[in-house]
Amino acid sequence: MPSKFRRYSADDAERLRGVDEAAEALPKRRALVIGVQSTTLPEFQDLKGPFDDVDQYFDLLVGTYGYRMEDIVVMKDDAGVPPQYWPTHANLLRELRNLVRDAAPGDQFVLTFSGHSDQQKTTESPSQEVDGQDEVLITCDGKRIVDNDLYLILVSRLPAGSSLTAFFDSCHSGTMLDLPHQECNDIYTPWESKGNRKTNTIQNKIYRRLAQLAANDMPQLPSFTAVIQAAAREAAHVAANRAMKELRALSLDTDVPRRGRRDSIMSSIPRSESPLSMFLCNGWCKRDTVAAADAATVVSVSSCADAQRSWEGGVTLTNIVCEHLQQHPHSSYRDLMTQVQYRLHANSMALHRWTVNEKKVARAAYEASGRKGVLFTDGEMNDFQSPKLSSLFKLDIDDSIHI
């Protein structure tokens, strides 16, 4: 009686070997999804949302983009998670390196982080940080991973033709990957984050003027930072020219005929070509398609700017990103960031109203008790949460997102 099972022949083995080799040759798709709910540092309170964020990103990657579950590493400080996948400093560094290990052209990588992050004074000299602060991820064992290290581990190792897309739902995360282009990726919004500025400042007048100039054929407007930097460069250029003219006027040999005249005092000053600005992005960057084609596509979406806090409660960056991409898997960067900008702004306005009401209630109770001194209440009055889109090269924000 013939068996329903048969032995593999040499031809079968060769055929299967070819299938395995073909599978290995396919571009890799990996993801690292991180949620840090608690940390040993006492100044950071426990969060409520990171574990839910992990679940949302996991469902998005598997259900919408077809990632294999075995290609997604989930890290969170939850009792049911094996110790090697708790987001400690050592574990995170290991998995960050594993994420882009053996990266090749065509590979796609995704990194998500939900938890606490902070700023600390940079140790670089000169520093490429506009505000002199490094951004850092806070691990569950109370240690810090600096943005410079994230760049070295993740970005610097990627070959041309590969891609990394990162989502940071945390405070102070605007330049968490130290990517040079951010201002030139901004999209127009009809508001500005007030910060600690008054409403009648020159900055706000510039913003209002830019808003008046906005039109359908001007979807990307320069940010305030770009405008101020451009004005500062122009002022410095004018001042330098004025100083040069004054120094030349003080030269003692101005009456000597031009032919055979001695060099003026300025000729003894060493000359060199004007150095490139260490801050590569001024908001008016041109898209360098040639250079971009010879590099990886690296993009970071952050819930707020470096100087801002990201708030739990209401809608979050993770909620908006996952909901939008589930409905529009091939969304452009413009459409995604428009959704993020408008919905987080609405959330910020709700937070402002809540803060105003809480301050009124707290002050009434405070004064009724007869106490004196400084009244402290949590909340946010001075800032909107301004999400940021950063990249290794200036983006065409009408391109589809790489996931």
PDB file of C-alpha atoms in Angstrom, residues 24-131:
ATOM      1  CA  GLU A  24      16.647  35.990   2.071  1.00  0.00           C
ATOM      2  CA  ALA A  25      17.176  38.213  -0.960  1.00  0.00           C
ATOM      3  CA  LEU A  26      13.884  40.057  -0.414  1.00  0.00           C
ATOM      4  CA  PRO A  27      14.118  43.473   1.263  1.00  0.00           C
ATOM      5  CA  LYS A  28      13.806  43.280   5.043  1.00  0.00           C
ATOM      6  CA  ARG A  29      11.019  44.960   6.965  1.00  0.00           C
ATOM      7  CA  ARG A  30      11.578  45.314  10.700  1.00  0.00           C
ATOM      8  CA  ALA A  31      10.011  47.375  13.449  1.00  0.00           C
ATOM      9  CA  LEU A  32      10.905  48.228  17.032  1.00  0.00           C
ATOM     10  CA  VAL A  33       7.909  49.347  19.112  1.00  0.00           C
ATOM     11  CA  ILE A  34       8.720  50.811  22.546  1.00  0.00           C
ATOM     12  CA  GLY A  35       6.486  51.816  25.434  1.00  0.00           C
ATOM     13  CA  VAL A  36       7.943  53.101  28.711  1.00  0.00           C
ATOM     14  CA  GLN A  37       5.253  53.651  31.306  1.00  0.00           C
ATOM     15  CA  SER A  38       7.405  54.040  34.440  1.00  0.00           C
ATOM     16  CA  THR A  39      10.958  55.050  35.253  1.00  0.00           C
ATOM     17  CA  THR A  40      13.016  54.956  38.422  1.00  0.00           C
ATOM     18  CA  LEU A  41      13.684  58.708  38.207  1.00  0.00           C
ATOM     19  CA  PRO A  42      11.437  60.417  40.801  1.00  0.00           C
ATOM     20  CA  GLU A  43      10.934  63.594  38.757  1.00  0.00           C
ATOM     21  CA  PHE A  44       8.973  61.670  36.110  1.00  0.00           C
ATOM     22  CA  GLN A  45       5.512  60.464  37.046  1.00  0.00           C
ATOM     23  CA  ASP A  46       4.061  57.229  35.718  1.00  0.00           C
ATOM     24  CA  LEU A  47       2.339  57.476  32.362  1.00  0.00           C
ATOM     25  CA  LYS A  48      -0.933  55.827  31.383  1.00  0.00           C
ATOM     26  CA  GLY A  49      -0.788  55.657  27.598  1.00  0.00           C
ATOM     27  CA  PRO A  50       2.447  54.002  26.360  1.00  0.00           C
ATOM     28  CA  PHE A  51       1.182  50.403  26.513  1.00  0.00           C
ATOM     29  CA  ASP A  52      -1.908  51.349  24.524  1.00  0.00           C
ATOM     30  CA  ASP A  53       0.338  53.163  22.031  1.00  0.00           C
ATOM     31  CA  VAL A  54       2.373  49.969  21.599  1.00  0.00           C
ATOM     32  CA  ASP A  55      -0.799  48.013  20.807  1.00  0.00           C
ATOM     33  CA  GLN A  56      -1.967  50.621  18.303  1.00  0.00           C
ATOM     34  CA  TYR A  57       1.335  50.671  16.414  1.00  0.00           C
ATOM     35  CA  PHE A  58       1.547  46.871  16.453  1.00  0.00           C
ATOM     36  CA  ASP A  59      -1.962  46.552  15.001  1.00  0.00           C
ATOM     37  CA  LEU A  60      -1.147  49.174  12.363  1.00  0.00           C
ATOM     38  CA  LEU A  61       2.034  47.422  11.233  1.00  0.00           C
ATOM     39  CA  VAL A  62       0.530  43.926  11.123  1.00  0.00           C
ATOM     40  CA  GLY A  63      -3.036  44.677  10.081  1.00  0.00           C
ATOM     41  CA  THR A  64      -2.492  47.542   7.630  1.00  0.00           C
ATOM     42  CA  TYR A  65       1.065  47.159   6.338  1.00  0.00           C
ATOM     43  CA  GLY A  66       1.392  43.389   6.504  1.00  0.00           C
ATOM     44  CA  TYR A  67       4.462  43.169   8.740  1.00  0.00           C
ATOM     45  CA  ARG A  68       5.164  39.676  10.035  1.00  0.00           C
ATOM     46  CA  MET A  69       4.810  39.486  13.811  1.00  0.00           C
ATOM     47  CA  GLU A  70       8.237  37.871  14.089  1.00  0.00           C
ATOM     48  CA  ASP A  71       9.755  40.982  12.448  1.00  0.00           C
ATOM     49  CA  ILE A  72       8.390  43.291  15.164  1.00  0.00           C
ATOM     50  CA  VAL A  73      10.150  43.614  18.516  1.00  0.00           C
ATOM     51  CA  VAL A  74       7.907  44.964  21.273  1.00  0.00           C
ATOM     52  CA  MET A  75       9.507  46.446  24.381  1.00  0.00           C
ATOM     53  CA  LYS A  76       7.583  47.609  27.421  1.00  0.00           C
ATOM     54  CA  ASP A  77       8.009  47.598  31.203  1.00  0.00           C
ATOM     55  CA  ASP A  78       5.077  45.266  31.801  1.00  0.00           C
ATOM     56  CA  ALA A  79       5.017  42.325  34.203  1.00  0.00           C
ATOM     57  CA  GLY A  80       4.096  39.906  31.421  1.00  0.00           C
ATOM     58  CA  VAL A  81       7.068  40.827  29.235  1.00  0.00           C
ATOM     59  CA  PRO A  82      10.321  38.789  29.452  1.00  0.00           C
ATOM     60  CA  PRO A  83      13.131  40.728  31.196  1.00  0.00           C
ATOM     61  CA  GLN A  84      15.220  40.953  28.019  1.00  0.00           C
ATOM     62  CA  TYR A  85      12.457  43.006  26.402  1.00  0.00           C
ATOM     63  CA  TRP A  86      11.994  45.529  29.186  1.00  0.00           C
ATOM     64  CA  PRO A  87      13.085  48.980  27.891  1.00  0.00           C
ATOM     65  CA  THR A  88      16.162  49.302  30.081  1.00  0.00           C
ATOM     66  CA  HIS A  89      19.178  51.241  28.865  1.00  0.00           C
ATOM     67  CA  ALA A  90      21.128  48.110  27.905  1.00  0.00           C
ATOM     68  CA  ASN A  91      18.158  46.349  26.290  1.00  0.00           C
ATOM     69  CA  LEU A  92      17.163  49.392  24.274  1.00  0.00           C
ATOM     70  CA  LEU A  93      20.670  49.937  22.915  1.00  0.00           C
ATOM     71  CA  ARG A  94      20.846  46.276  21.915  1.00  0.00           C
ATOM     72  CA  GLU A  95      17.516  46.317  20.084  1.00  0.00           C
ATOM     73  CA  LEU A  96      18.203  49.661  18.422  1.00  0.00           C
ATOM     74  CA  ARG A  97      21.342  48.134  16.920  1.00  0.00           C
ATOM     75  CA  ASN A  98      19.466  44.956  15.972  1.00  0.00           C
ATOM     76  CA  LEU A  99      16.793  46.995  14.195  1.00  0.00           C
ATOM     77  CA  VAL A 100      19.181  48.155  11.459  1.00  0.00           C
ATOM     78  CA  ARG A 101      21.596  45.208  11.603  1.00  0.00           C
ATOM     79  CA  ASP A 102      22.779  44.118   8.139  1.00  0.00           C
ATOM     80  CA  ALA A 103      20.710  46.866   6.523  1.00  0.00           C
ATOM     81  CA  ALA A 104      20.700  46.722   2.726  1.00  0.00           C
ATOM     82  CA  PRO A 105      19.200  48.831  -0.074  1.00  0.00           C
ATOM     83  CA  GLY A 106      15.441  48.399  -0.195  1.00  0.00           C
ATOM     84  CA  ASP A 107      15.081  47.542   3.498  1.00  0.00           C
ATOM     85  CA  GLN A 108      12.412  49.347   5.510  1.00  0.00           C
ATOM     86  CA  PHE A 109      12.594  49.999   9.249  1.00  0.00           C
ATOM     87  CA  VAL A 110      10.101  51.525  11.667  1.00  0.00           C
ATOM     88  CA  LEU A 111      10.800  52.808  15.184  1.00  0.00           C
ATOM     89  CA  THR A 112       8.129  54.013  17.601  1.00  0.00           C
ATOM     90  CA  PHE A 113       8.695  55.389  21.095  1.00  0.00           C
ATOM     91  CA  SER A 114       6.073  56.362  23.671  1.00  0.00           C
ATOM     92  CA  GLY A 115       7.286  57.428  27.085  1.00  0.00           C
ATOM     93  CA  HIS A 116       9.300  60.114  28.810  1.00  0.00           C
ATOM     94  CA  SER A 117      11.998  62.147  27.124  1.00  0.00           C
ATOM     95  CA  ASP A 118      13.912  65.182  28.291  1.00  0.00           C
ATOM     96  CA  GLN A 119      16.599  67.721  27.465  1.00  0.00           C
ATOM     97  CA  GLN A 120      20.069  68.175  28.898  1.00  0.00           C
ATOM     98  CA  LYS A 121      22.874  70.614  28.197  1.00  0.00           C
ATOM     99  CA  THR A 122      24.918  69.467  25.238  1.00  0.00           C
ATOM    100  CA  THR A 123      28.552  68.498  25.711  1.00  0.00           C
ATOM    101  CA  GLU A 124      29.436  69.141  22.071  1.00  0.00           C
ATOM    102  CA  SER A 125      31.628  72.100  21.220  1.00  0.00           C
ATOM    103  CA  PRO A 126      30.705  73.567  18.847  1.00  0.00           C
ATOM    104  CA  SER A 127      27.161  72.314  19.136  1.00  0.00           C
ATOM    105  CA  GLN A 128      24.738  71.674  16.294  1.00  0.00           C
ATOM    106  CA  GLU A 129      21.830  72.144  18.709  1.00  0.00           C
ATOM    107  CA  VAL A 130      20.181  75.503  18.109  1.00  0.00           C
ATOM    108  CA  ASP A 131      19.135  75.736  21.768  1.00  0.00           C
TER     109      ASP A 131
END
